[in-house]
mmCIF file of C-alpha atoms in Angstrom:
data_model
loop_
_atom_site.group_PDB
_atom_site.id
_atom_site.type_symbol
_atom_site.label_atom_id
_atom_site.label_comp_id
_atom_site.label_asym_id
_atom_site.label_seq_id
_atom_site.Cartn_x
_atom_site.Cartn_y
_atom_site.Cartn_z
ATOM 1 C CA UNK A 1 -9.851 18.395 -5.767
ATOM 2 C CA UNK A 2 -5.798 17.639 -5.537
ATOM 3 C CA UNK A 3 -4.082 16.814 -8.385
ATOM 4 C CA UNK A 4 -2.000 13.963 -9.225
ATOM 5 C CA UNK A 5 0.777 15.395 -11.021
ATOM 6 C CA UNK A 6 1.554 19.380 -11.055
ATOM 7 C CA UNK A 7 4.315 21.637 -12.447
ATOM 8 C CA UNK A 8 7.476 23.279 -11.404
ATOM 9 C CA UNK A 9 9.804 25.540 -13.404
ATOM 10 C CA UNK A 10 13.114 23.812 -13.192
ATOM 11 C CA UNK A 11 16.287 24.542 -14.566
ATOM 12 C CA UNK A 12 17.625 21.652 -17.241
ATOM 13 C CA UNK A 13 21.626 21.259 -17.206
ATOM 14 C CA UNK A 14 22.382 18.528 -19.486
ATOM 15 C CA UNK A 15 26.213 18.031 -20.938
ATOM 16 C CA UNK A 16 27.072 21.638 -20.080
ATOM 17 C CA UNK A 17 24.145 23.022 -21.666
ATOM 18 C CA UNK A 18 21.588 25.030 -19.716
ATOM 19 C CA UNK A 19 17.658 25.082 -19.953
ATOM 20 C CA UNK A 20 14.588 26.520 -18.650
ATOM 21 C CA UNK A 21 11.155 24.149 -18.334
ATOM 22 C CA UNK A 22 8.714 22.519 -16.312
ATOM 23 C CA UNK A 23 8.896 19.680 -15.264
ATOM 24 C CA UNK A 24 6.060 16.814 -14.187
ATOM 25 C CA UNK A 25 6.034 16.344 -10.152
ATOM 26 C CA UNK A 26 3.913 14.288 -8.334
ATOM 27 C CA UNK A 27 1.626 16.040 -6.061
ATOM 28 C CA UNK A 28 2.463 15.686 -2.499
ATOM 29 C CA UNK A 29 -0.581 16.250 0.064
ATOM 30 C CA UNK A 30 -1.349 15.248 3.796
ATOM 31 C CA UNK A 31 -4.212 13.460 4.377
ATOM 32 C CA UNK A 32 -6.348 13.454 8.168
ATOM 33 C CA UNK A 33 -7.903 10.205 8.657
ATOM 34 C CA UNK A 34 -10.604 10.946 11.010
ATOM 35 C CA UNK A 35 -12.960 8.026 12.317
ATOM 36 C CA UNK A 36 -16.153 8.742 13.335
ATOM 37 C CA UNK A 37 -15.252 12.798 13.219
ATOM 38 C CA UNK A 38 -12.060 11.874 15.592
ATOM 39 C CA UNK A 39 -9.003 12.588 14.371
ATOM 40 C CA UNK A 40 -6.649 9.284 13.758
ATOM 41 C CA UNK A 41 -3.808 9.757 11.705
ATOM 42 C CA UNK A 42 -2.149 11.890 9.079
ATOM 43 C CA UNK A 43 -0.077 10.230 6.102
ATOM 44 C CA UNK A 44 1.647 12.306 3.542
ATOM 45 C CA UNK A 45 -0.305 10.695 -0.150
ATOM 46 C CA UNK A 46 -0.265 10.879 -3.465
ATOM 47 C CA UNK A 47 -4.287 12.852 -4.340
ATOM 48 C CA UNK A 48 -6.694 10.004 -5.638
ATOM 49 C CA UNK A 49 -8.282 7.300 -4.497
ATOM 50 C CA UNK A 50 -8.543 8.925 -0.961
ATOM 51 C CA UNK A 51 -11.153 6.692 0.318
ATOM 52 C CA UNK A 52 -10.288 3.758 -0.619
ATOM 53 C CA UNK A 53 -6.913 4.371 1.058
ATOM 54 C CA UNK A 54 -8.553 5.436 4.071
ATOM 55 C CA UNK A 55 -10.743 2.172 4.084
ATOM 56 C CA UNK A 56 -7.102 -0.063 3.223
ATOM 57 C CA UNK A 57 -5.876 1.595 6.231
ATOM 58 C CA UNK A 58 -8.636 0.715 8.427
ATOM 59 C CA UNK A 59 -7.933 -3.123 7.239
ATOM 60 C CA UNK A 60 -4.499 -2.797 7.960
ATOM 61 C CA UNK A 61 -5.232 -1.849 11.803
ATOM 62 C CA UNK A 62 -7.765 -4.535 11.972
ATOM 63 C CA UNK A 63 -10.756 -1.504 12.199
ATOM 64 C CA UNK A 64 -12.660 -3.477 9.423
ATOM 65 C CA UNK A 65 -12.967 -6.068 7.692
ATOM 66 C CA UNK A 66 -16.398 -5.685 5.390
ATOM 67 C CA UNK A 67 -18.162 -3.091 3.184
ATOM 68 C CA UNK A 68 -20.477 -3.274 5.109
ATOM 69 C CA UNK A 69 -19.297 -2.302 8.799
ATOM 70 C CA UNK A 70 -18.583 1.329 7.176
ATOM 71 C CA UNK A 71 -21.878 3.926 6.903
ATOM 72 C CA UNK A 72 -19.867 6.096 4.464
ATOM 73 C CA UNK A 73 -16.689 7.691 3.445
ATOM 74 C CA UNK A 74 -16.995 11.483 2.946
ATOM 75 C CA UNK A 75 -14.676 14.507 2.900
ATOM 76 C CA UNK A 76 -14.491 17.123 5.694
ATOM 77 C CA UNK A 77 -16.730 20.241 4.509
ATOM 78 C CA UNK A 78 -14.514 22.801 6.275
ATOM 79 C CA UNK A 79 -11.067 21.984 6.356
ATOM 80 C CA UNK A 80 -9.121 24.993 7.063
ATOM 81 C CA UNK A 81 -9.945 28.470 8.828
ATOM 82 C CA UNK A 82 -11.410 29.839 6.129
ATOM 83 C CA UNK A 83 -13.531 27.394 4.989
ATOM 84 C CA UNK A 84 -12.228 26.087 2.901
ATOM 85 C CA UNK A 85 -12.782 21.922 1.470
ATOM 86 C CA UNK A 86 -9.349 21.034 0.769
ATOM 87 C CA UNK A 87 -9.911 17.590 -0.240
ATOM 88 C CA UNK A 88 -7.399 16.632 2.225
ATOM 89 C CA UNK A 89 -9.153 15.362 5.379
ATOM 90 C CA UNK A 90 -11.963 12.294 5.273
ATOM 91 C CA UNK A 91 -14.403 11.168 8.185
ATOM 92 C CA UNK A 92 -14.492 7.306 8.166
ATOM 93 C CA UNK A 93 -18.709 6.971 9.658
ATOM 94 C CA UNK A 94 -18.951 3.096 10.997
ATOM 95 C CA UNK A 95 -22.067 1.279 10.673
ATOM 96 C CA UNK A 96 -24.153 0.973 14.016
ATOM 97 C CA UNK A 97 -22.997 -1.751 16.242
ATOM 98 C CA UNK A 98 -19.268 -1.727 14.686
ATOM 99 C CA UNK A 99 -16.684 -1.498 18.013
ATOM 100 C CA UNK A 100 -14.688 1.736 17.447
ATOM 101 C CA UNK A 101 -11.169 0.824 18.558
ATOM 102 C CA UNK A 102 -9.712 1.996 22.429
ATOM 103 C CA UNK A 103 -7.854 5.708 22.345
ATOM 104 C CA UNK A 104 -4.721 3.800 21.752
ATOM 105 C CA UNK A 105 -5.110 2.953 17.924
ATOM 106 C CA UNK A 106 -4.783 7.339 17.565
ATOM 107 C CA UNK A 107 -1.112 8.159 16.033
ATOM 108 C CA UNK A 108 -1.722 12.224 17.075
ATOM 109 C CA UNK A 109 1.519 12.810 14.927
ATOM 110 C CA UNK A 110 2.925 13.274 11.638
ATOM 111 C CA UNK A 111 3.429 10.379 9.781
ATOM 112 C CA UNK A 112 5.708 10.157 6.801
ATOM 113 C CA UNK A 113 5.119 9.090 3.242
ATOM 114 C CA UNK A 114 8.018 6.722 3.541
ATOM 115 C CA UNK A 115 6.932 5.408 7.432
ATOM 116 C CA UNK A 116 3.789 4.235 7.992
ATOM 117 C CA UNK A 117 4.617 3.363 11.694
ATOM 118 C CA UNK A 118 5.699 6.676 12.767
ATOM 119 C CA UNK A 119 4.313 7.136 16.760
ATOM 120 C CA UNK A 120 3.212 3.880 17.535
ATOM 121 C CA UNK A 121 3.635 3.289 20.669
ATOM 122 C CA UNK A 122 5.343 -0.116 20.061
ATOM 123 C CA UNK A 123 6.085 -2.247 18.273
ATOM 124 C CA UNK A 124 3.545 -4.793 19.676
ATOM 125 C CA UNK A 125 0.849 -2.606 18.820
ATOM 126 C CA UNK A 126 1.701 -2.972 15.937
ATOM 127 C CA UNK A 127 0.943 -6.998 15.882
ATOM 128 C CA UNK A 128 -2.764 -6.340 15.150
ATOM 129 C CA UNK A 129 -4.165 -9.581 15.322
ATOM 130 C CA UNK A 130 -5.502 -10.463 11.065
ATOM 131 C CA UNK A 131 -9.219 -10.247 10.891
ATOM 132 C CA UNK A 132 -8.209 -12.781 8.012
ATOM 133 C CA UNK A 133 -5.972 -15.461 8.535
ATOM 134 C CA UNK A 134 -3.723 -16.244 5.829
ATOM 135 C CA UNK A 135 -5.522 -19.787 4.912
ATOM 136 C CA UNK A 136 -4.801 -20.328 1.260
ATOM 137 C CA UNK A 137 -7.252 -23.728 0.809
ATOM 138 C CA UNK A 138 -5.629 -25.700 -1.714
ATOM 139 C CA UNK A 139 -2.348 -23.520 -1.101
ATOM 140 C CA UNK A 140 -1.695 -20.970 -3.439
ATOM 141 C CA UNK A 141 1.396 -22.895 -5.841
ATOM 142 C CA UNK A 142 3.775 -19.940 -7.623
ATOM 143 C CA UNK A 143 6.643 -20.795 -10.751
ATOM 144 C CA UNK A 144 9.779 -18.686 -10.291
ATOM 145 C CA UNK A 145 9.345 -17.717 -14.074
ATOM 146 C CA UNK A 146 5.973 -16.736 -13.636
ATOM 147 C CA UNK A 147 6.767 -13.967 -10.396
ATOM 148 C CA UNK A 148 9.673 -12.967 -12.464
ATOM 149 C CA UNK A 149 7.582 -11.833 -15.002
ATOM 150 C CA UNK A 150 5.369 -9.474 -12.448
ATOM 151 C CA UNK A 151 7.902 -6.420 -11.827
ATOM 152 C CA UNK A 152 7.684 -6.052 -16.381
ATOM 153 C CA UNK A 153 3.815 -5.954 -16.366
ATOM 154 C CA UNK A 154 4.252 -3.951 -12.862
ATOM 155 C CA UNK A 155 6.282 -1.508 -14.248
ATOM 156 C CA UNK A 156 4.757 -1.557 -17.319
ATOM 157 C CA UNK A 157 1.144 -0.077 -15.566
ATOM 158 C CA UNK A 158 2.389 2.772 -14.009
ATOM 159 C CA UNK A 159 1.258 5.704 -16.023
ATOM 160 C CA UNK A 160 2.253 8.208 -13.650
ATOM 161 C CA UNK A 161 5.648 6.942 -12.907
ATOM 162 C CA UNK A 162 6.488 7.239 -16.635
ATOM 163 C CA UNK A 163 5.610 11.306 -16.472
ATOM 164 C CA UNK A 164 7.073 12.173 -12.657
ATOM 165 C CA UNK A 165 9.280 9.378 -12.277
ATOM 166 C CA UNK A 166 8.654 9.749 -8.456
ATOM 167 C CA UNK A 167 5.906 7.149 -7.217
ATOM 168 C CA UNK A 168 5.759 3.759 -5.882
ATOM 169 C CA UNK A 169 3.688 1.318 -6.807
ATOM 170 C CA UNK A 170 1.628 -1.791 -5.837
ATOM 171 C CA UNK A 171 -0.683 -4.366 -7.450
ATOM 172 C CA UNK A 172 -2.267 -7.374 -6.892
ATOM 173 C CA UNK A 173 -2.100 -10.324 -8.892
ATOM 174 C CA UNK A 174 -3.879 -13.805 -9.471
ATOM 175 C CA UNK A 175 -2.109 -16.800 -9.211
ATOM 176 C CA UNK A 176 -1.624 -17.183 -13.325
ATOM 177 C CA UNK A 177 -0.470 -13.575 -13.207
ATOM 178 C CA UNK A 178 -3.090 -11.661 -14.539
ATOM 179 C CA UNK A 179 -3.011 -8.347 -12.931
ATOM 180 C CA UNK A 180 -5.904 -7.501 -10.937
ATOM 181 C CA UNK A 181 -5.287 -3.885 -10.235
ATOM 182 C CA UNK A 182 -2.615 -1.378 -9.835
ATOM 183 C CA UNK A 183 -2.224 1.414 -7.193
ATOM 184 C CA UNK A 184 0.785 4.373 -7.192
ATOM 185 C CA UNK A 185 1.483 6.990 -4.509
ATOM 186 C CA UNK A 186 4.683 8.615 -3.257
ATOM 187 C CA UNK A 187 4.125 6.393 -0.085
ATOM 188 C CA UNK A 188 4.207 2.271 -0.766
ATOM 189 C CA UNK A 189 2.670 1.821 2.355
ATOM 190 C CA UNK A 190 -0.192 4.313 0.355
ATOM 191 C CA UNK A 191 -0.401 2.282 -2.872
ATOM 192 C CA UNK A 192 -0.883 -1.002 -0.761
ATOM 193 C CA UNK A 193 -3.964 0.418 1.219
ATOM 194 C CA UNK A 194 -5.398 1.906 -1.841
ATOM 195 C CA UNK A 195 -4.849 -1.772 -3.082
ATOM 196 C CA UNK A 196 -6.815 -3.272 0.035
ATOM 197 C CA UNK A 197 -9.325 -0.927 0.117
ATOM 198 C CA UNK A 198 -10.418 -1.326 -2.909
ATOM 199 C CA UNK A 199 -10.510 -4.750 -2.446
ATOM 200 C CA UNK A 200 -12.706 -4.400 0.493
ATOM 201 C CA UNK A 201 -15.257 -1.809 -1.107
ATOM 202 C CA UNK A 202 -15.556 -4.349 -3.759
ATOM 203 C CA UNK A 203 -16.236 -7.491 -1.142
ATOM 204 C CA UNK A 204 -12.945 -9.216 -2.799
ATOM 205 C CA UNK A 205 -11.222 -9.318 0.188
ATOM 206 C CA UNK A 206 -9.640 -12.088 2.279
ATOM 207 C CA UNK A 207 -7.574 -11.793 -1.033
ATOM 208 C CA UNK A 208 -6.871 -15.273 -0.630
ATOM 209 C CA UNK A 209 -5.619 -16.349 -3.714
ATOM 210 C CA UNK A 210 -4.231 -13.005 -4.563
ATOM 211 C CA UNK A 211 -0.016 -12.498 -4.730
ATOM 212 C CA UNK A 212 1.080 -8.788 -3.602
ATOM 213 C CA UNK A 213 3.635 -6.958 -5.100
ATOM 214 C CA UNK A 214 5.409 -3.397 -4.363
ATOM 215 C CA UNK A 215 8.198 -1.061 -6.195
ATOM 216 C CA UNK A 216 10.565 -1.062 -3.365
ATOM 217 C CA UNK A 217 11.243 -2.761 0.137
ATOM 218 C CA UNK A 218 9.592 -4.881 1.821
ATOM 219 C CA UNK A 219 8.936 -3.619 5.218
ATOM 220 C CA UNK A 220 7.295 -5.050 8.355
ATOM 221 C CA UNK A 221 3.867 -2.112 7.239
ATOM 222 C CA UNK A 222 4.115 -3.636 4.216
ATOM 223 C CA UNK A 223 3.646 -7.300 5.286
ATOM 224 C CA UNK A 224 1.350 -6.585 7.853
ATOM 225 C CA UNK A 225 -0.919 -4.659 5.050
ATOM 226 C CA UNK A 226 -0.331 -8.198 3.439
ATOM 227 C CA UNK A 227 -1.722 -9.992 6.404
ATOM 228 C CA UNK A 228 -4.124 -8.598 7.761
ATOM 229 C CA UNK A 229 -5.715 -8.427 4.079
ATOM 230 C CA UNK A 230 -5.339 -12.294 3.542
ATOM 231 C CA UNK A 231 -2.922 -11.990 0.962
ATOM 232 C CA UNK A 232 -0.447 -15.463 0.814
ATOM 233 C CA UNK A 233 2.162 -14.594 -1.395
ATOM 234 C CA UNK A 234 4.036 -10.748 -1.081
ATOM 235 C CA UNK A 235 6.970 -9.958 -3.372
ATOM 236 C CA UNK A 236 9.173 -6.992 -3.450
ATOM 237 C CA UNK A 237 11.425 -5.828 -5.937
ATOM 238 C CA UNK A 238 13.901 -4.839 -3.007
ATOM 239 C CA UNK A 239 15.491 -5.744 -0.046
ATOM 240 C CA UNK A 240 13.212 -6.883 2.714
ATOM 241 C CA UNK A 241 13.290 -6.179 6.765
ATOM 242 C CA UNK A 242 14.329 -8.495 9.087
ATOM 243 C CA UNK A 243 10.803 -8.013 11.146
ATOM 244 C CA UNK A 244 9.250 -8.190 7.540
ATOM 245 C CA UNK A 245 10.452 -11.835 7.522
ATOM 246 C CA UNK A 246 10.435 -12.482 11.115
ATOM 247 C CA UNK A 247 6.137 -12.086 11.002
ATOM 248 C CA UNK A 248 6.190 -13.828 7.119
ATOM 249 C CA UNK A 249 7.399 -16.340 9.117
ATOM 250 C CA UNK A 250 5.008 -16.540 12.553
ATOM 251 C CA UNK A 251 2.541 -15.562 9.783
ATOM 252 C CA UNK A 252 2.510 -18.103 6.799
ATOM 253 C CA UNK A 253 3.335 -15.445 4.408
ATOM 254 C CA UNK A 254 5.495 -15.937 1.273
ATOM 255 C CA UNK A 255 7.742 -13.291 1.203
ATOM 256 C CA UNK A 256 10.058 -13.124 -2.078
ATOM 257 C CA UNK A 257 12.339 -10.111 -1.897
ATOM 258 C CA UNK A 258 15.380 -8.706 -4.812
ATOM 259 C CA UNK A 259 12.535 -10.026 -7.030
ATOM 260 C CA UNK A 260 14.338 -8.709 -10.001
ATOM 261 C CA UNK A 261 14.459 -10.801 -13.471
ATOM 262 C CA UNK A 262 15.226 -14.263 -13.154
ATOM 263 C CA UNK A 263 16.688 -13.789 -9.734
ATOM 264 C CA UNK A 264 14.942 -13.999 -6.148
ATOM 265 C CA UNK A 265 15.296 -14.391 -2.578
ATOM 266 C CA UNK A 266 12.704 -16.519 -0.805
ATOM 267 C CA UNK A 267 12.574 -15.522 3.182
ATOM 268 C CA UNK A 268 9.770 -17.329 4.076
ATOM 269 C CA UNK A 269 6.706 -19.854 3.028
ATOM 270 C CA UNK A 270 9.310 -21.641 0.466
ATOM 271 C CA UNK A 271 6.065 -23.746 -0.002
ATOM 272 C CA UNK A 272 4.443 -21.478 -1.926
ATOM 273 C CA UNK A 273 7.348 -21.246 -5.236
ATOM 274 C CA UNK A 274 7.360 -24.421 -7.081
ATOM 275 C CA UNK A 275 11.293 -24.822 -7.115
ATOM 276 C CA UNK A 276 11.002 -28.456 -8.749
ATOM 277 C CA UNK A 277 14.258 -30.617 -8.322
ATOM 278 C CA UNK A 278 16.567 -27.976 -8.792
ATOM 279 C CA UNK A 279 16.055 -26.513 -5.655
ATOM 280 C CA UNK A 280 19.247 -26.738 -3.013
ATOM 281 C CA UNK A 281 20.269 -26.305 -0.280
ATOM 282 C CA UNK A 282 23.664 -22.727 -0.544
#
């Protein structure tokens, strides 16, 4: 089984002093996701929560929306020529009657840990019809003060980051700021898939009362994953992309970027932010 971290020899130079010592690094290995035995996608990920990652990926692609649509998720034996199980290939078997997506979903290309969209034929193929429309009723209302506290809570929960300094993180919070779940991975989209996959397997989809916080930027893909899971508010400590803002505005998602301390930018869905009487146009 792959490890979350690995040790490598490194040469450390500090103020002219040179020492050799082992360093702890975040592990990165490929994961091939198969659907009913057919290769579907390959992503570079940090080993761990692989079944949740596969399930979350299928949620984000609109293939499944509930745990009873999955018959099984297993590691494939004999994943290499020598017949050794590398635990780097998982096969998701859909439940009887669940339609298998058309071949247009397949990504028979290498997908890097920084971009889960590589290999999509077009942006139109990414605009998957959401199984769970963003429909938080009554609407979620979150104060800027509460939002400002969330990055610190996420950072405090990043156990592997403390050892490696090399992982992205994604977390789900309640509307009162309670940390519900947190996942780490070399790929920010993988971390979100792990969150969504665990929520699916626990019967918690749609996540209509949750806040999704990511440790990096808010790309189109992360906004898509939030929408597909029914999340009403996505916050990021860094910048969003223009396409992420467009998708948020079209879908009703609240998108917050540059969430650092008491500062933040609200790019879409400002009705969920309890601004009080101090808000004004700039």
